[in-house]
Short mmCIF file of C-alpha atoms in Angstrom, two decimals:
data_model
loop_
_atom_site.label_atom_id
_atom_site.label_comp_id
_atom_site.label_asym_id
_atom_site.label_seq_id
_atom_site.Cartn_x
_atom_site.Cartn_y
_atom_site.Cartn_z
CA MET K 1 -18.30 8.83 216.84
CA ALA K 2 -16.43 5.56 216.35
CA SER K 3 -18.40 2.36 215.92
CA SER K 4 -18.45 -0.02 218.89
CA LYS K 5 -17.23 -2.68 216.44
CA GLU K 6 -14.11 -0.72 215.59
CA LYS K 7 -11.11 -2.95 216.15
CA TYR K 8 -8.24 -0.57 215.50
CA VAL K 9 -7.26 2.91 216.54
CA ARG K 10 -6.48 4.52 213.19
CA ARG K 11 -4.14 7.37 213.97
CA SER K 12 -3.65 9.73 211.08
CA ILE K 13 -1.88 12.85 209.86
CA SER K 14 -3.55 15.52 207.76
CA VAL K 15 -1.74 15.86 204.42
CA ARG K 16 -2.25 18.92 202.18
CA LEU K 17 -0.83 19.17 198.66
CA ILE K 18 -0.28 22.66 197.24
CA ARG K 19 0.91 23.66 193.77
CA HIS K 20 3.25 26.64 193.60
CA GLY K 21 2.00 30.08 192.58
CA GLU K 22 2.34 31.33 189.04
CA SER K 23 5.99 31.40 187.98
CA LYS K 24 7.63 33.75 185.51
CA ASN K 25 7.77 30.82 183.08
CA ASN K 26 4.02 30.37 183.45
CA GLN K 27 3.69 34.05 182.63
CA VAL K 28 5.93 33.62 179.55
CA TYR K 29 3.68 30.86 178.21
CA ARG K 30 0.55 32.84 179.03
CA ASP K 31 1.90 35.89 177.20
CA ALA K 32 2.95 33.73 174.25
CA GLN K 33 -0.55 32.29 174.06
CA ARG K 34 -1.95 35.81 173.76
CA LEU K 35 0.71 37.22 171.42
CA PHE K 36 0.70 34.35 168.94
CA LYS K 37 -3.01 33.51 169.04
CA GLY K 38 -2.71 30.13 170.67
CA GLY K 39 -5.76 27.92 170.35
CA THR K 40 -6.98 29.67 167.18
CA PRO K 41 -6.65 28.84 163.46
CA ASP K 42 -4.08 31.69 163.25
CA PHE K 43 -1.73 30.16 165.85
CA ASP K 44 1.90 31.00 164.96
CA LEU K 45 3.79 28.00 166.34
CA LYS K 46 7.20 29.09 165.06
CA SER K 47 7.02 32.51 166.75
CA TRP K 48 5.53 30.96 169.88
CA THR K 49 8.45 28.52 170.13
CA GLU K 50 11.07 31.23 169.54
CA TYR K 51 9.48 33.51 172.14
CA THR K 52 9.23 30.85 174.86
CA ASP K 53 12.77 29.56 174.20
CA GLU K 54 14.13 33.10 174.51
CA HIS K 55 12.28 34.06 177.70
CA ARG K 56 12.07 30.76 179.61
CA VAL K 57 14.59 30.16 182.44
CA SER K 58 15.54 26.92 184.16
CA ASP K 59 14.44 27.76 187.72
CA PRO K 60 12.14 30.79 187.66
CA SER K 61 10.90 32.94 190.51
CA LEU K 62 7.24 33.77 191.02
CA SER K 63 5.57 36.30 188.77
CA ASP K 64 3.70 39.27 190.27
CA VAL K 65 0.54 37.17 190.12
CA GLY K 66 2.34 34.30 191.84
CA GLN K 67 3.54 36.55 194.65
CA GLU K 68 -0.03 37.69 195.23
CA GLN K 69 -1.18 34.07 195.25
CA ALA K 70 1.50 33.21 197.82
CA SER K 71 0.40 36.11 200.01
CA ARG K 72 -3.25 35.05 199.85
CA LEU K 73 -2.27 31.47 200.62
CA SER K 74 -0.57 32.63 203.82
CA HIS K 75 -3.71 34.56 204.83
CA TYR K 76 -5.56 31.25 204.73
CA LEU K 77 -2.94 28.81 205.96
CA GLU K 78 -1.48 30.69 208.93
CA PRO K 79 -4.76 31.12 210.91
CA HIS K 80 -5.94 27.67 209.85
CA LEU K 81 -2.77 25.96 211.07
CA ALA K 82 -2.53 28.14 214.18
CA ASN K 83 -6.04 27.10 215.28
CA GLN K 84 -6.30 23.53 214.05
CA ALA K 85 -2.84 21.99 213.59
CA GLY K 86 -0.38 20.54 216.05
CA GLU K 87 3.10 20.09 214.66
CA VAL K 88 3.37 21.25 211.05
CA ARG K 89 5.80 19.63 208.62
CA PHE K 90 6.48 21.55 205.41
CA VAL K 91 7.82 19.36 202.60
CA ILE K 92 8.93 21.65 199.78
CA SER K 93 10.39 21.15 196.33
CA PRO K 94 13.93 22.55 195.93
CA MET K 95 12.82 24.78 193.06
CA ARG K 96 12.73 28.52 193.59
CA ARG K 97 9.03 29.00 192.84
CA THR K 98 7.85 26.50 195.45
CA ILE K 99 10.09 27.99 198.13
CA GLU K 100 8.86 31.49 197.30
CA THR K 101 5.26 30.25 197.43
CA MET K 102 5.69 29.09 201.04
CA LEU K 103 7.79 32.05 202.28
CA PRO K 104 4.85 34.27 203.35
CA THR K 105 3.28 31.38 205.29
CA LEU K 106 6.55 30.42 206.96
CA THR K 107 7.22 34.08 207.81
CA ALA K 108 3.78 34.52 209.38
CA MET K 109 4.00 31.29 211.37
CA ASN K 110 7.46 32.04 212.73
CA ARG K 111 6.50 35.63 213.55
CA ASN K 112 3.27 34.77 215.35
CA SER K 113 4.55 31.78 217.29
CA ASN K 114 6.26 32.10 220.65
CA GLU K 115 8.17 28.95 219.80
CA ASN K 116 8.54 27.57 216.29
CA SER K 117 9.78 24.14 217.31
CA HIS K 118 6.43 22.74 216.15
CA VAL K 119 7.17 23.94 212.59
CA LYS K 120 9.66 21.82 210.65
CA THR K 121 10.80 22.36 207.06
CA VAL K 122 12.10 19.65 204.74
CA ILE K 123 13.50 20.42 201.29
CA ASN K 124 13.12 17.21 199.29
CA GLY K 125 15.38 16.82 196.26
CA PHE K 126 13.04 14.20 194.73
CA TYR K 127 10.13 16.64 194.56
CA PHE K 128 11.07 18.92 191.64
CA GLU K 129 8.97 19.35 188.49
CA SER K 130 9.09 16.86 185.62
CA GLU K 131 11.93 17.37 183.12
CA GLY K 132 14.34 18.73 185.73
CA CYS K 133 16.39 21.90 185.43
CA HIS K 134 17.61 22.94 182.00
CA THR K 135 17.82 25.87 179.60
CA ARG K 136 17.47 25.01 175.91
CA GLU K 137 18.45 21.39 176.63
CA LYS K 138 21.50 22.50 178.66
CA VAL K 139 21.48 21.04 182.18
CA GLU K 140 21.54 23.46 185.12
CA PRO K 141 22.47 22.11 188.59
CA GLY K 142 19.76 23.93 190.54
CA MET K 143 20.30 25.38 194.01
CA ASN K 144 22.25 23.59 196.71
CA ALA K 145 21.40 23.54 200.43
CA GLU K 146 23.37 26.69 201.22
CA GLN K 147 21.64 28.69 198.49
CA ILE K 148 18.21 27.41 199.54
CA ALA K 149 18.97 28.30 203.18
CA GLU K 150 19.64 31.87 202.05
CA CYS K 151 16.20 31.96 200.41
CA LEU K 152 14.54 30.61 203.58
CA SER K 153 16.41 32.82 206.04
CA PRO K 154 14.14 35.91 205.70
CA ALA K 155 11.20 33.73 206.79
CA GLY K 156 12.99 32.78 210.00
CA VAL K 157 13.75 29.23 208.89
CA GLN K 158 17.15 28.32 210.30
CA ASP K 159 17.05 24.55 210.66
CA ALA K 160 15.61 23.12 207.45
CA SER K 161 16.62 19.57 206.58
CA TYR K 162 17.67 18.50 203.09
CA VAL K 163 16.91 15.04 201.72
CA GLY K 164 16.94 13.44 198.29
CA PHE K 165 19.85 15.47 196.88
CA GLN K 166 21.36 12.71 194.80
CA ASN K 167 24.86 14.26 194.63
CA GLY K 168 24.67 15.50 198.22
CA PRO K 169 23.14 18.73 199.58
CA GLU K 170 26.41 20.59 198.97
CA ASN K 171 25.64 20.28 195.24
CA GLY K 172 22.61 21.43 193.29
CA TRP K 173 19.52 19.24 193.39
CA TYR K 174 19.86 18.49 189.65
CA ALA K 175 23.65 18.29 189.55
CA TYR K 176 23.39 14.61 188.60
CA GLY K 177 21.29 15.35 185.49
CA LYS K 178 22.61 14.44 182.03
CA GLY K 179 19.84 16.22 180.15
CA PRO K 180 16.14 17.04 180.45
CA GLU K 181 14.46 14.31 182.50
CA THR K 182 12.55 11.77 180.42
CA ARG K 183 9.00 10.71 181.23
CA HIS K 184 10.21 7.30 182.33
CA GLU K 185 12.68 8.94 184.73
CA SER K 186 9.93 11.21 186.10
CA GLU K 187 7.73 8.16 186.77
CA GLN K 188 10.57 6.41 188.60
CA ARG K 189 11.30 9.50 190.67
CA ALA K 190 7.61 9.82 191.57
CA ALA K 191 7.73 6.26 192.92
CA ARG K 192 10.84 7.09 194.95
CA PHE K 193 9.21 10.18 196.40
CA TYR K 194 6.09 8.17 197.18
CA VAL K 195 8.11 5.61 199.13
CA TRP K 196 9.98 8.36 200.97
CA LEU K 197 6.70 10.07 201.90
CA MET K 198 5.18 6.78 203.05
CA GLU K 199 8.11 6.14 205.37
CA TYR K 200 8.29 9.77 206.55
CA LEU K 201 4.66 9.71 207.66
CA ASP K 202 4.80 6.15 208.98
CA GLU K 203 7.74 7.02 211.21
CA GLN K 204 5.64 9.70 212.87
CA LEU K 205 2.68 7.36 213.24
CA MET K 206 4.87 4.67 214.76
CA GLU K 207 6.22 7.26 217.19
CA ALA K 208 2.63 7.81 218.32
CA GLU K 209 2.29 4.04 218.84
CA ARG K 210 5.35 3.97 221.11
CA SER K 211 4.67 7.08 223.17
CA GLU K 212 1.95 9.60 223.90
CA VAL K 213 1.81 12.11 221.05
CA GLU K 214 -1.06 14.53 221.48
CA ASP K 215 -1.44 15.66 217.87
CA ILE K 216 -1.55 12.22 216.22
CA PHE K 217 -4.88 10.56 216.91
CA ASP K 218 -7.84 8.81 215.33
CA ALA K 219 -9.59 11.71 213.57
CA GLY K 220 -12.70 9.56 213.13
CA VAL K 221 -13.38 9.43 216.88
CA THR K 222 -15.20 12.30 218.59
CA LEU K 223 -14.24 12.80 222.23
CA PRO K 224 -16.36 14.54 224.89
CA GLY K 225 -16.12 18.27 224.34
CA GLU K 226 -15.67 17.97 220.57
CA GLU K 227 -19.34 17.60 219.66
CA ASN K 228 -19.58 21.23 218.54
CA ASP K 229 -16.44 21.24 216.40
CA LYS K 230 -17.42 22.21 212.86
CA CYS K 231 -15.52 19.83 210.59
CA HIS K 232 -15.57 22.09 207.54
CA ASN K 233 -14.78 25.36 209.28
CA ARG K 234 -11.06 25.80 208.65
CA PHE K 235 -10.46 28.67 211.08
CA GLU K 236 -12.29 28.01 214.35
CA PRO K 237 -10.08 26.53 217.10
CA ARG K 238 -10.36 22.77 217.56
CA ALA K 239 -10.35 20.92 220.86
CA ARG K 240 -7.54 18.73 219.50
CA ARG K 241 -4.98 20.00 217.04
CA ARG K 242 -3.87 17.49 214.45
CA ARG K 243 -0.38 16.83 213.04
CA THR K 244 -0.31 18.32 209.53
CA ALA K 245 2.03 17.89 206.57
CA ILE K 246 2.02 20.60 203.89
CA LEU K 247 3.55 19.50 200.57
CA CYS K 248 4.33 22.30 198.11
CA GLY K 249 5.20 20.99 194.68
CA HIS K 250 4.40 21.13 190.96
CA GLY K 251 1.38 20.36 188.82
CA ASP K 252 2.70 17.65 186.52
CA PHE K 253 4.93 15.84 189.00
CA MET K 254 2.24 16.05 191.67
CA SER K 255 -0.13 14.21 189.33
CA LEU K 256 2.39 11.35 189.09
CA VAL K 257 2.72 11.23 192.88
CA LEU K 258 -1.06 11.37 193.37
CA LYS K 259 -1.52 8.32 191.15
CA ARG K 260 0.73 6.40 193.51
CA ILE K 261 -0.91 7.79 196.64
CA ILE K 262 -4.36 6.92 195.38
CA SER K 263 -3.31 3.44 194.35
CA GLY K 264 -1.22 2.82 197.44
CA PHE K 265 -2.64 4.61 200.47
CA GLY K 266 -6.00 4.79 202.13
CA HIS K 267 -7.95 2.49 204.40
CA ALA K 268 -10.38 0.00 202.92
CA ILE K 269 -11.47 -3.56 203.65
CA GLU K 270 -10.97 -6.08 200.87
CA ARG K 271 -11.35 -9.17 203.01
CA GLU K 272 -12.99 -9.25 206.38
CA GLY K 273 -10.59 -8.24 209.11
CA GLU K 274 -7.74 -7.42 206.73
CA SER K 275 -6.88 -3.87 205.75
CA HIS K 276 -4.66 -2.98 202.83
CA ARG K 277 -3.14 -0.13 200.83
CA SER K 278 -4.37 -0.95 197.35
CA ALA K 279 -7.69 0.89 197.41
CA PHE K 280 -8.86 4.40 198.03
CA VAL K 281 -12.25 5.72 199.11
CA PRO K 282 -12.50 9.52 199.32
CA HIS K 283 -15.59 11.57 200.10
CA LEU K 284 -16.15 13.59 196.93
CA HIS K 285 -19.49 15.34 197.10
CA GLY K 286 -20.96 16.47 193.80
CA PRO K 287 -23.32 19.40 193.27
CA SER K 288 -26.37 17.19 193.73
CA GLY K 289 -25.11 15.70 196.96
CA GLU K 290 -23.99 12.38 195.50
CA CYS K 291 -20.86 10.76 196.89
CA CYS K 292 -18.35 9.75 194.23
CA ILE K 293 -15.92 6.91 194.80
CA THR K 294 -12.53 6.33 193.24
CA GLY K 295 -10.41 3.28 193.69
CA GLY K 296 -7.88 1.04 192.07
CA SER K 297 -4.66 -0.84 192.55
CA LEU K 298 -0.97 -0.31 192.00
CA LYS K 299 -1.58 -1.17 188.35
CA ASP K 300 -4.59 1.07 187.93
CA GLY K 301 -4.74 4.00 190.31
CA TRP K 302 -7.56 5.76 188.49
CA SER K 303 -10.16 3.04 187.91
CA TYR K 304 -13.71 3.92 188.96
CA LEU K 305 -12.73 7.52 188.36
CA MET K 306 -15.07 10.45 188.79
CA PRO K 307 -18.52 10.91 187.25
CA SER K 308 -19.05 13.30 184.38
CA ASP K 309 -20.10 16.23 186.58
CA LYS K 310 -17.95 19.25 185.81
CA ILE K 311 -18.09 20.61 189.36
CA LEU K 312 -17.08 18.82 192.55
CA LEU K 313 -17.58 20.70 195.75
CA ASP K 314 -15.86 20.24 199.09
CA SER K 315 -13.61 17.19 199.18
CA GLU K 316 -11.96 15.70 202.19
CA VAL K 317 -9.94 12.50 202.25
CA ALA K 318 -8.93 10.56 205.34
CA PHE K 319 -5.84 8.34 205.28
CA ALA K 320 -4.90 5.57 207.67
CA PHE K 321 -1.36 4.24 207.69
CA SER K 322 0.11 2.45 210.65
CA ASP K 323 -2.70 -0.06 211.15
CA ASP K 324 -2.38 -1.13 207.52
CA VAL K 325 1.02 -2.77 207.86
CA GLN K 326 -0.13 -6.34 207.38
CA PRO K 327 2.32 -8.98 206.04
CA HIS K 328 1.21 -8.65 202.42
CA ILE K 329 1.56 -4.85 202.67
CA ALA K 330 5.02 -5.13 204.19
CA GLU K 331 5.99 -7.33 201.23
CA GLN K 332 4.66 -4.75 198.77
CA ALA K 333 6.43 -1.88 200.53
CA GLU K 334 9.72 -3.81 200.57
CA ALA K 335 9.40 -4.45 196.85
CA LEU K 336 8.95 -0.73 196.24
CA ARG K 337 11.96 0.09 198.40
CA SER K 338 14.17 -2.33 196.52
CA LEU K 339 13.06 -0.86 193.20
CA TYR K 340 13.29 2.83 193.97
CA LEU K 341 15.42 3.51 197.03
CA THR K 342 19.18 3.28 197.15
CA LYS K 343 20.49 1.06 199.90
#
C-alpha cells in the first residue's frame, strides 16, 4: 500500500532487458576454446585466431543452442505477458541474432491474440553490439528496414518502426561505418541510446498524465481487489496489467547502457521534497536475506556496488520517470541531448 505521506503518483513502465540467444559466432568461439585448449598452459593462440577469423561472420544467425534458448524464452514470456502485461513494446537490435531470438515470442503473441494492436515492435539502429558489423576489419552495412521486415514477417509483424538508422532505414544499420567501432564510439552510442530510451518511455508516461491510460499506473499502490496478487508469480493473471517494454540486445553493449541507466534513472530522495535521476536503489536480495544497495552518479554509476556474495537471488527494480522531471533534471537531460542527439 502507498504511504499516506506520498506526495506524487509515480506511474511506471516495466522494463525487461534480454540478451540474445547463442549465435553461431558464440559457437565458433566456444569450439575454438575446446579445440585449442583455451585457458590452459597449452593454449594455441595462433591456431585459435586463425580458426575464429576463418569461421566468424559479421552478422550471424542463432546456433542450434540459441534457437532452443529462443524457444524456451517464448514459453516463459508469452504466458507472462498475456496474463500480466498491458501494451507490450519490443525494442530490438537490428542484428540478425536478436531478431531471431524474439521471433518465437512475437509469433506466439500474434497467434494467440485476437488483436495485436497492443504489441508494437521497434527496431533501433543504435542498439547493435559493440564494434559494429565487419568481417576481418572490412565494414559490412548490415540489414536495412526491408530486409529486417522480411525476417519479421513470419512472426506476423507487419508494422515495425525503424529508428536510429544513421543513413536512413533504406540503408543498412551500419552503412555509415568506416571500420570496426572503437570503444569511445561505443560509449557515445550507448549514451545516445540511453537518451532515446529515456524519451521513448517518458513520452508514454506523459501520455498517461494527459489522459486515462489503464496500463500505466503507480505499481507501488495496491488497490482493492489486488491484495492477493502474488508479486513474484510471473504467470498468474493480475488485476491490473502493466505497460511493459522488452529490450533485446547484446551483452557488451547492454553493459554500457546499464551503466547509464543505473546512474541516470531511478527514484531516490537526495534532498527533502526533491527527486532526481542520479541515484539508484534496487532490491537485490542475497542468499541470507540481506538487501544490497547500489547507487552512484553520472560520473560513477557503479559506486556502492554489490557485496562479495557469489549468488544473488530474485531481483526486481522499480523505476519512476515522469515525476522526476525537476528543473535540475531537465537541465541534465538537455545537456545529454545536445551531446548525443542530432538536431
